[in-house]
């Protein structure tokens, strides 16, 4: 017998697959379609990392199994290649981002191919290809047409070291998500996308999709839907009113002061009436230096300044109450103003304690109560209303709507989700297809002129003014206005790196189409994506943005479904041997090329599936990959035991087929691999077994270790590829075995044992216990008073 030579085998089969293209998906096939998706990689200069390959391999196992089950599988790949790291690398080395991207994608492609992943390469896409981003720009134009893209001056988070504006989601703890550097707020004209208009649907439609629960929760928190009321307060001796959003209108009688966000425009409007405006201005200045997280952190010392000289009037009890500005009230949420109810809101409570403001309890847990308790923190539970005029005695959850009506307010739903800042003042991104004209304003580039190609410029260093380096490409910038033909200027901001990934799964259905982003028929056949697996870190950004774009495309009737992805799961990270995060700076990154060289792609694949539960982070271990390699060698040696005589070995087979198949579909790859190991060991314990038996083992192994499975398949005399083999069927009745023996006690003494099935239901277990002959001896002339079953352990019978 030849030795298991992974290098020779893997090269041989990869070459064969390159020619035969067995992984090509077929548009409109009669077979059942199955669209499986992984997050396409950002081709960084560091090359593929063993962590990247884990989700690709996992989904590959599923793809291969489903093909064997006769499904028409689409499992595509491409490159999400615009973005800062490439641009920064280009700045450092002087190599153009285009070339950097080409080189990096070539490396990634080669590495991925060396793992034998069954991607349909004929549909490969690249977000930086003008043929692709033409359609990213086209979608932007449709958003403009529907009024969902607009320009606004907004306070953006400015990263001081990247010199780039960041969306709120890209700032983590006040720092830049990319470089970890400091950020500050800057006022800037930006293109915005009105994702808020879709907030309700983005929240509600999560009911219709099969995402793991933690992803739904994260999305819902991010959208931050909140039901409450808007109520207006009058200002004494002034026509202006202060509108607040509150989730607790039932507590209105307890509002003893109000707070405006420091940026609230009323603060400026009331200036002439305010006697301490200098102090106010200073506080506003101080607030600018703080991040939102600093401002709203729980338990943080409360600060604020009273607007001296103005008072508001509580519309419920007509009391005059003071007005403050304080940084814990945010201008972008609700109405940017609150009615403070210190007795029932903890932040207001802390503020009231500090500024010695009245704390008036209006919801009380004991009613009727002689006096309300003195609070040492806000009371946030249920109760009956007190000191609330005609509403006294009412249960508080009933009172909210009534009090709102009483003061002429209205019920209202708000969302935390902000509109999406869509401009970046950088070079390596999709140009925003807009021309500025002094006369006509912002004019959309006509669709027939797309794509607006990113010009090749030499100097793409960020400018100090904060404008995009594209301003320096004068020839490109100066164009005629498409409307009036006078001198105009191109928009120089580019799109954020989330743009190209917001619709890429649609392009895979028809990636070479140059008349549309995809043909209607292809979309109708393939969409929605049946299963999308990706990182937990993309739950609130990419996943939400692409759901938004999809819903918009659905509304303009160019995609057939209202959700893009039917199912979403997540994988865990691979950590370094010591359990730390792998990173270049720590020098602990494992390069898959080396592993493939030494152990083979099949061993790497199998190990990554075996190392631990797929959805959990796990540390790499080179020792453990050795064990997996030995297993493959065992399967290799088993070829010698295949014999012609019809010895059928089927004790474990049905169970193994069921277990491996079910586990693959549940992404329990690690237990699927252990079943394969148990099966191979059982084979090994026999002197001989039939070719049929060995064939089943190989077919089950093929999704995990496709190269060696193909080779062995050929070795036992098959002419066609194992990829053409059908996934084996099993006999369900043979997969159930009496597995557990449990004891039966009668009046506290063990009198018998009975065999039961692992999942046997309680009634049937009790029945077995009572009817057991040894048990009967002890219960014969007695009355059975009680039978208890402690699942999987013991049955206890009590008699009189
Ligand atoms: C009075 C009140 C009484 C409140 C009470 C709460 C409890 P969520 O659930 O997050 O939507 N609020 C409203 N706008 C705000 C802003 N721009 N910045 C900071 N806080 C703001 O929270 C809604 C509650 O947060 C609102 O209800 C308001 O305080 C506060 F016993 O109004 B509440
Ligand atoms: Zn014009």
PDB file of C-alpha atoms in Angstrom, residues 433-669:
ATOM      1  CA  UNK A 433     -22.336  59.958  -8.236  1.00  0.00           C
ATOM      2  CA  UNK A 434     -23.335  63.585  -7.681  1.00  0.00           C
ATOM      3  CA  UNK A 435     -22.380  66.873  -9.349  1.00  0.00           C
ATOM      4  CA  UNK A 436     -22.631  70.200  -7.556  1.00  0.00           C
ATOM      5  CA  UNK A 437     -23.871  73.099  -9.592  1.00  0.00           C
ATOM      6  CA  UNK A 438     -24.242  76.641  -8.293  1.00  0.00           C
ATOM      7  CA  UNK A 439     -27.534  76.996 -10.048  1.00  0.00           C
ATOM      8  CA  UNK A 440     -29.103  73.544  -9.813  1.00  0.00           C
ATOM      9  CA  UNK A 441     -27.702  72.384  -6.501  1.00  0.00           C
ATOM     10  CA  UNK A 442     -26.896  68.690  -6.137  1.00  0.00           C
ATOM     11  CA  UNK A 443     -27.524  66.943  -9.431  1.00  0.00           C
ATOM     12  CA  UNK A 444     -27.476  63.159  -9.810  1.00  0.00           C
ATOM     13  CA  UNK A 445     -25.158  61.801 -12.477  1.00  0.00           C
ATOM     14  CA  UNK A 446     -27.461  60.363 -15.168  1.00  0.00           C
ATOM     15  CA  UNK A 447     -27.726  56.576 -14.911  1.00  0.00           C
ATOM     16  CA  UNK A 448     -26.347  56.066 -18.410  1.00  0.00           C
ATOM     17  CA  UNK A 449     -23.120  57.790 -17.319  1.00  0.00           C
ATOM     18  CA  UNK A 450     -22.414  55.219 -14.586  1.00  0.00           C
ATOM     19  CA  UNK A 451     -20.011  54.105 -13.365  1.00  0.00           C
ATOM     20  CA  UNK A 452     -18.355  57.248 -12.157  1.00  0.00           C
ATOM     21  CA  UNK A 453     -14.897  55.756 -12.116  1.00  0.00           C
ATOM     22  CA  UNK A 454     -12.465  56.484  -9.360  1.00  0.00           C
ATOM     23  CA  UNK A 455      -9.683  58.441 -11.065  1.00  0.00           C
ATOM     24  CA  UNK A 456      -6.123  57.163 -10.895  1.00  0.00           C
ATOM     25  CA  UNK A 457      -4.337  59.795  -8.884  1.00  0.00           C
ATOM     26  CA  UNK A 458      -0.838  59.825  -7.484  1.00  0.00           C
ATOM     27  CA  UNK A 459      -1.421  61.886  -4.397  1.00  0.00           C
ATOM     28  CA  UNK A 460      -4.123  60.275  -2.313  1.00  0.00           C
ATOM     29  CA  UNK A 461      -2.889  61.584   1.026  1.00  0.00           C
ATOM     30  CA  UNK A 462      -5.728  62.897   3.200  1.00  0.00           C
ATOM     31  CA  UNK A 463      -5.948  66.677   3.154  1.00  0.00           C
ATOM     32  CA  UNK A 464      -5.577  68.807   6.239  1.00  0.00           C
ATOM     33  CA  UNK A 465      -8.821  70.584   5.512  1.00  0.00           C
ATOM     34  CA  UNK A 466     -10.555  67.270   6.030  1.00  0.00           C
ATOM     35  CA  UNK A 467     -11.689  67.079   2.421  1.00  0.00           C
ATOM     36  CA  UNK A 468     -11.221  63.988   0.312  1.00  0.00           C
ATOM     37  CA  UNK A 469      -7.913  63.744  -1.593  1.00  0.00           C
ATOM     38  CA  UNK A 470     -10.074  63.594  -4.716  1.00  0.00           C
ATOM     39  CA  UNK A 471     -10.360  67.422  -4.597  1.00  0.00           C
ATOM     40  CA  UNK A 472      -6.842  67.400  -5.996  1.00  0.00           C
ATOM     41  CA  UNK A 473      -7.925  65.549  -9.159  1.00  0.00           C
ATOM     42  CA  UNK A 474      -9.002  68.735 -10.891  1.00  0.00           C
ATOM     43  CA  UNK A 475      -9.660  67.281 -14.302  1.00  0.00           C
ATOM     44  CA  UNK A 476     -11.953  64.740 -12.785  1.00  0.00           C
ATOM     45  CA  UNK A 477     -13.660  67.174 -10.441  1.00  0.00           C
ATOM     46  CA  UNK A 478     -14.516  69.859 -13.000  1.00  0.00           C
ATOM     47  CA  UNK A 479     -17.366  68.719 -15.195  1.00  0.00           C
ATOM     48  CA  UNK A 480     -20.450  70.229 -16.717  1.00  0.00           C
ATOM     49  CA  UNK A 481     -23.719  70.189 -14.846  1.00  0.00           C
ATOM     50  CA  UNK A 482     -25.879  67.482 -16.439  1.00  0.00           C
ATOM     51  CA  UNK A 483     -28.928  69.729 -16.085  1.00  0.00           C
ATOM     52  CA  UNK A 484     -27.852  73.199 -17.214  1.00  0.00           C
ATOM     53  CA  UNK A 485     -24.513  72.453 -18.828  1.00  0.00           C
ATOM     54  CA  UNK A 486     -22.682  75.118 -16.837  1.00  0.00           C
ATOM     55  CA  UNK A 487     -19.528  74.505 -14.865  1.00  0.00           C
ATOM     56  CA  UNK A 488     -20.094  72.054 -12.079  1.00  0.00           C
ATOM     57  CA  UNK A 489     -17.996  70.044  -9.650  1.00  0.00           C
ATOM     58  CA  UNK A 490     -18.099  66.396  -8.783  1.00  0.00           C
ATOM     59  CA  UNK A 491     -18.795  65.250  -5.255  1.00  0.00           C
ATOM     60  CA  UNK A 492     -15.438  64.237  -3.856  1.00  0.00           C
ATOM     61  CA  UNK A 493     -16.642  62.230  -0.859  1.00  0.00           C
ATOM     62  CA  UNK A 494     -16.634  58.508  -1.368  1.00  0.00           C
ATOM     63  CA  UNK A 495     -18.905  55.830   0.091  1.00  0.00           C
ATOM     64  CA  UNK A 496     -18.118  54.013   3.350  1.00  0.00           C
ATOM     65  CA  UNK A 497     -16.771  50.474   3.202  1.00  0.00           C
ATOM     66  CA  UNK A 498     -20.227  49.195   4.158  1.00  0.00           C
ATOM     67  CA  UNK A 499     -21.687  50.167   0.784  1.00  0.00           C
ATOM     68  CA  UNK A 500     -20.413  47.385  -1.466  1.00  0.00           C
ATOM     69  CA  UNK A 501     -21.247  44.714   1.090  1.00  0.00           C
ATOM     70  CA  UNK A 502     -24.829  45.900   1.484  1.00  0.00           C
ATOM     71  CA  UNK A 503     -25.997  44.157  -1.680  1.00  0.00           C
ATOM     72  CA  UNK A 504     -23.238  41.767  -2.842  1.00  0.00           C
ATOM     73  CA  UNK A 505     -25.287  38.621  -2.240  1.00  0.00           C
ATOM     74  CA  UNK A 506     -27.653  39.853  -4.960  1.00  0.00           C
ATOM     75  CA  UNK A 507     -24.847  40.180  -7.470  1.00  0.00           C
ATOM     76  CA  UNK A 508     -23.783  36.560  -7.026  1.00  0.00           C
ATOM     77  CA  UNK A 509     -27.043  35.453  -8.583  1.00  0.00           C
ATOM     78  CA  UNK A 510     -25.953  36.982 -11.906  1.00  0.00           C
ATOM     79  CA  UNK A 511     -22.486  38.409 -11.448  1.00  0.00           C
ATOM     80  CA  UNK A 512     -21.634  39.177 -15.064  1.00  0.00           C
ATOM     81  CA  UNK A 513     -24.787  41.041 -15.976  1.00  0.00           C
ATOM     82  CA  UNK A 514     -24.026  44.484 -17.427  1.00  0.00           C
ATOM     83  CA  UNK A 515     -27.637  45.584 -17.985  1.00  0.00           C
ATOM     84  CA  UNK A 516     -28.819  45.280 -14.393  1.00  0.00           C
ATOM     85  CA  UNK A 517     -27.327  44.484 -11.011  1.00  0.00           C
ATOM     86  CA  UNK A 518     -28.899  41.060 -11.611  1.00  0.00           C
ATOM     87  CA  UNK A 519     -31.625  39.730 -13.813  1.00  0.00           C
ATOM     88  CA  UNK A 520     -35.068  39.553 -12.288  1.00  0.00           C
ATOM     89  CA  UNK A 521     -35.313  35.858 -13.128  1.00  0.00           C
ATOM     90  CA  UNK A 522     -32.059  35.012 -11.375  1.00  0.00           C
ATOM     91  CA  UNK A 523     -33.117  36.953  -8.309  1.00  0.00           C
ATOM     92  CA  UNK A 524     -36.433  35.234  -8.243  1.00  0.00           C
ATOM     93  CA  UNK A 525     -34.787  31.839  -8.411  1.00  0.00           C
ATOM     94  CA  UNK A 526     -32.052  32.357  -5.800  1.00  0.00           C
ATOM     95  CA  UNK A 527     -33.216  34.994  -3.328  1.00  0.00           C
ATOM     96  CA  UNK A 528     -33.506  34.878  -0.342  1.00  0.00           C
ATOM     97  CA  UNK A 529     -30.165  33.557   0.780  1.00  0.00           C
ATOM     98  CA  UNK A 530     -31.078  30.365   2.605  1.00  0.00           C
ATOM     99  CA  UNK A 531     -28.293  30.476   5.130  1.00  0.00           C
ATOM    100  CA  UNK A 532     -25.828  33.230   5.972  1.00  0.00           C
ATOM    101  CA  UNK A 533     -23.070  32.623   8.476  1.00  0.00           C
ATOM    102  CA  UNK A 534     -20.842  35.408   9.713  1.00  0.00           C
ATOM    103  CA  UNK A 535     -19.122  37.127  12.578  1.00  0.00           C
ATOM    104  CA  UNK A 536     -20.925  38.380  15.651  1.00  0.00           C
ATOM    105  CA  UNK A 537     -19.163  41.733  15.164  1.00  0.00           C
ATOM    106  CA  UNK A 538     -21.196  42.386  12.035  1.00  0.00           C
ATOM    107  CA  UNK A 539     -24.597  42.002  13.584  1.00  0.00           C
ATOM    108  CA  UNK A 540     -25.387  45.639  14.113  1.00  0.00           C
ATOM    109  CA  UNK A 541     -23.589  47.176  11.141  1.00  0.00           C
ATOM    110  CA  UNK A 542     -23.360  45.106   8.014  1.00  0.00           C
ATOM    111  CA  UNK A 543     -26.370  42.965   8.746  1.00  0.00           C
ATOM    112  CA  UNK A 544     -28.618  45.916   9.500  1.00  0.00           C
ATOM    113  CA  UNK A 545     -27.375  48.011   6.581  1.00  0.00           C
ATOM    114  CA  UNK A 546     -27.886  45.226   4.093  1.00  0.00           C
ATOM    115  CA  UNK A 547     -31.365  44.470   5.431  1.00  0.00           C
ATOM    116  CA  UNK A 548     -32.159  48.163   4.963  1.00  0.00           C
ATOM    117  CA  UNK A 549     -30.935  48.240   1.349  1.00  0.00           C
ATOM    118  CA  UNK A 550     -32.756  45.052   0.601  1.00  0.00           C
ATOM    119  CA  UNK A 551     -36.031  46.403   1.940  1.00  0.00           C
ATOM    120  CA  UNK A 552     -35.563  49.535  -0.098  1.00  0.00           C
ATOM    121  CA  UNK A 553     -34.902  47.497  -3.255  1.00  0.00           C
ATOM    122  CA  UNK A 554     -37.996  45.494  -2.448  1.00  0.00           C
ATOM    123  CA  UNK A 555     -40.021  48.695  -2.199  1.00  0.00           C
ATOM    124  CA  UNK A 556     -38.888  49.835  -5.639  1.00  0.00           C
ATOM    125  CA  UNK A 557     -39.740  46.332  -6.877  1.00  0.00           C
ATOM    126  CA  UNK A 558     -36.358  45.139  -7.990  1.00  0.00           C
ATOM    127  CA  UNK A 559     -35.934  42.268  -5.549  1.00  0.00           C
ATOM    128  CA  UNK A 560     -38.558  39.608  -4.873  1.00  0.00           C
ATOM    129  CA  UNK A 561     -38.496  39.301  -1.061  1.00  0.00           C
ATOM    130  CA  UNK A 562     -38.641  41.723   1.825  1.00  0.00           C
ATOM    131  CA  UNK A 563     -35.762  40.114   3.699  1.00  0.00           C
ATOM    132  CA  UNK A 564     -32.380  39.148   2.232  1.00  0.00           C
ATOM    133  CA  UNK A 565     -31.375  36.283   4.519  1.00  0.00           C
ATOM    134  CA  UNK A 566     -33.637  33.535   5.754  1.00  0.00           C
ATOM    135  CA  UNK A 567     -31.258  32.227   8.373  1.00  0.00           C
ATOM    136  CA  UNK A 568     -28.239  33.670  10.129  1.00  0.00           C
ATOM    137  CA  UNK A 569     -25.734  31.940  12.359  1.00  0.00           C
ATOM    138  CA  UNK A 570     -22.355  32.857  13.810  1.00  0.00           C
ATOM    139  CA  UNK A 571     -18.997  31.206  14.304  1.00  0.00           C
ATOM    140  CA  UNK A 572     -16.494  31.597  17.104  1.00  0.00           C
ATOM    141  CA  UNK A 573     -13.004  33.008  16.719  1.00  0.00           C
ATOM    142  CA  UNK A 574      -9.869  30.912  16.652  1.00  0.00           C
ATOM    143  CA  UNK A 575      -7.463  32.101  19.324  1.00  0.00           C
ATOM    144  CA  UNK A 576      -3.727  31.596  19.608  1.00  0.00           C
ATOM    145  CA  UNK A 577      -2.374  28.542  21.477  1.00  0.00           C
ATOM    146  CA  UNK A 578      -2.289  30.473  24.745  1.00  0.00           C
ATOM    147  CA  UNK A 579      -5.917  31.601  24.401  1.00  0.00           C
ATOM    148  CA  UNK A 580      -5.132  35.184  23.395  1.00  0.00           C
ATOM    149  CA  UNK A 581      -6.393  36.817  20.266  1.00  0.00           C
ATOM    150  CA  UNK A 582      -4.180  36.092  17.267  1.00  0.00           C
ATOM    151  CA  UNK A 583      -2.517  39.254  16.083  1.00  0.00           C
ATOM    152  CA  UNK A 584       0.405  40.222  13.969  1.00  0.00           C
ATOM    153  CA  UNK A 585       1.847  42.440  16.675  1.00  0.00           C
ATOM    154  CA  UNK A 586       1.892  39.528  19.147  1.00  0.00           C
ATOM    155  CA  UNK A 587       3.487  37.327  16.515  1.00  0.00           C
ATOM    156  CA  UNK A 588       1.125  34.465  17.301  1.00  0.00           C
ATOM    157  CA  UNK A 589      -0.755  34.202  14.020  1.00  0.00           C
ATOM    158  CA  UNK A 590      -0.991  30.735  12.488  1.00  0.00           C
ATOM    159  CA  UNK A 591      -0.629  30.809   8.740  1.00  0.00           C
ATOM    160  CA  UNK A 592      -2.739  28.150   7.046  1.00  0.00           C
ATOM    161  CA  UNK A 593      -0.124  27.680   4.292  1.00  0.00           C
ATOM    162  CA  UNK A 594       2.297  26.084   6.727  1.00  0.00           C
ATOM    163  CA  UNK A 595      -0.344  23.785   8.161  1.00  0.00           C
ATOM    164  CA  UNK A 596      -1.419  22.713   4.687  1.00  0.00           C
ATOM    165  CA  UNK A 597       2.194  22.041   3.782  1.00  0.00           C
ATOM    166  CA  UNK A 598       2.912  19.879   6.818  1.00  0.00           C
ATOM    167  CA  UNK A 599      -0.405  18.169   7.565  1.00  0.00           C
ATOM    168  CA  UNK A 600      -2.488  18.748   4.452  1.00  0.00           C
ATOM    169  CA  UNK A 601      -5.631  20.706   3.687  1.00  0.00           C
ATOM    170  CA  UNK A 602      -7.833  17.771   4.676  1.00  0.00           C
ATOM    171  CA  UNK A 603      -6.253  17.569   8.124  1.00  0.00           C
ATOM    172  CA  UNK A 604      -6.568  21.335   8.570  1.00  0.00           C
ATOM    173  CA  UNK A 605     -10.212  21.273   7.502  1.00  0.00           C
ATOM    174  CA  UNK A 606     -11.068  18.350   9.696  1.00  0.00           C
ATOM    175  CA  UNK A 607      -9.217  19.804  12.658  1.00  0.00           C
ATOM    176  CA  UNK A 608     -10.961  23.162  12.390  1.00  0.00           C
ATOM    177  CA  UNK A 609     -14.280  21.353  12.441  1.00  0.00           C
ATOM    178  CA  UNK A 610     -13.252  19.120  15.322  1.00  0.00           C
ATOM    179  CA  UNK A 611     -11.528  21.643  17.588  1.00  0.00           C
ATOM    180  CA  UNK A 612     -14.684  22.622  19.497  1.00  0.00           C
ATOM    181  CA  UNK A 613     -18.251  23.882  19.162  1.00  0.00           C
ATOM    182  CA  UNK A 614     -18.423  25.948  15.989  1.00  0.00           C
ATOM    183  CA  UNK A 615     -20.121  28.924  17.587  1.00  0.00           C
ATOM    184  CA  UNK A 616     -17.562  29.283  20.354  1.00  0.00           C
ATOM    185  CA  UNK A 617     -14.100  30.799  20.476  1.00  0.00           C
ATOM    186  CA  UNK A 618     -11.369  28.213  20.825  1.00  0.00           C
ATOM    187  CA  UNK A 619      -7.587  28.124  21.044  1.00  0.00           C
ATOM    188  CA  UNK A 620      -5.501  26.604  18.284  1.00  0.00           C
ATOM    189  CA  UNK A 621      -3.489  23.513  19.142  1.00  0.00           C
ATOM    190  CA  UNK A 622      -0.926  22.048  16.774  1.00  0.00           C
ATOM    191  CA  UNK A 623      -0.780  18.899  18.947  1.00  0.00           C
ATOM    192  CA  UNK A 624      -4.426  18.232  18.317  1.00  0.00           C
ATOM    193  CA  UNK A 625      -4.091  18.554  14.586  1.00  0.00           C
ATOM    194  CA  UNK A 626      -1.637  15.657  14.774  1.00  0.00           C
ATOM    195  CA  UNK A 627      -4.436  13.508  16.200  1.00  0.00           C
ATOM    196  CA  UNK A 628      -6.720  14.398  13.308  1.00  0.00           C
ATOM    197  CA  UNK A 629      -3.995  13.620  10.832  1.00  0.00           C
ATOM    198  CA  UNK A 630      -3.610  10.151  12.412  1.00  0.00           C
ATOM    199  CA  UNK A 631      -7.309   9.575  12.009  1.00  0.00           C
ATOM    200  CA  UNK A 632      -7.052  10.295   8.276  1.00  0.00           C
ATOM    201  CA  UNK A 633      -4.129   7.885   8.068  1.00  0.00           C
ATOM    202  CA  UNK A 634      -6.291   5.235   9.714  1.00  0.00           C
ATOM    203  CA  UNK A 635      -9.045   5.739   7.159  1.00  0.00           C
ATOM    204  CA  UNK A 636      -6.347   5.501   4.501  1.00  0.00           C
ATOM    205  CA  UNK A 637      -5.124   2.142   5.831  1.00  0.00           C
ATOM    206  CA  UNK A 638      -8.658   0.762   6.069  1.00  0.00           C
ATOM    207  CA  UNK A 639      -8.680   0.449   2.267  1.00  0.00           C
ATOM    208  CA  UNK A 640      -6.702  -2.765   2.749  1.00  0.00           C
ATOM    209  CA  UNK A 641      -9.515  -4.400   4.671  1.00  0.00           C
ATOM    210  CA  UNK A 642     -12.071  -4.027   1.934  1.00  0.00           C
ATOM    211  CA  UNK A 643     -12.949  -7.500   0.756  1.00  0.00           C
ATOM    212  CA  UNK A 644     -15.099  -8.946  -1.942  1.00  0.00           C
ATOM    213  CA  UNK A 645     -17.021 -11.342   0.199  1.00  0.00           C
ATOM    214  CA  UNK A 646     -20.345  -9.836   1.143  1.00  0.00           C
ATOM    215  CA  UNK A 647     -19.737  -9.287   4.784  1.00  0.00           C
ATOM    216  CA  UNK A 648     -22.059  -6.563   5.892  1.00  0.00           C
ATOM    217  CA  UNK A 649     -21.146  -4.550   8.797  1.00  0.00           C
ATOM    218  CA  UNK A 650     -24.134  -2.517   9.782  1.00  0.00           C
ATOM    219  CA  UNK A 651     -24.407  -2.370  13.518  1.00  0.00           C
ATOM    220  CA  UNK A 652     -23.452   1.270  13.799  1.00  0.00           C
ATOM    221  CA  UNK A 653     -23.967   2.441  10.279  1.00  0.00           C
ATOM    222  CA  UNK A 654     -27.538   3.736  10.341  1.00  0.00           C
ATOM    223  CA  UNK A 655     -26.930   5.646  13.541  1.00  0.00           C
ATOM    224  CA  UNK A 656     -23.746   7.172  12.168  1.00  0.00           C
ATOM    225  CA  UNK A 657     -25.395   8.303   8.944  1.00  0.00           C
ATOM    226  CA  UNK A 658     -28.165   9.972  10.887  1.00  0.00           C
ATOM    227  CA  UNK A 659     -25.843  11.566  13.406  1.00  0.00           C
ATOM    228  CA  UNK A 660     -23.331  12.927  10.895  1.00  0.00           C
ATOM    229  CA  UNK A 661     -26.096  14.354   8.697  1.00  0.00           C
ATOM    230  CA  UNK A 662     -28.075  15.910  11.538  1.00  0.00           C
ATOM    231  CA  UNK A 663     -24.966  17.323  13.170  1.00  0.00           C
ATOM    232  CA  UNK A 664     -23.796  18.943   9.937  1.00  0.00           C
ATOM    233  CA  UNK A 665     -27.130  20.706   9.514  1.00  0.00           C
ATOM    234  CA  UNK A 666     -26.975  21.882  13.124  1.00  0.00           C
ATOM    235  CA  UNK A 667     -23.369  23.099  12.685  1.00  0.00           C
ATOM    236  CA  UNK A 668     -22.304  20.593  15.343  1.00  0.00           C
ATOM    237  CA  UNK A 669     -19.319  19.711  13.234  1.00  0.00           C
TER     238      UNK A 669
END
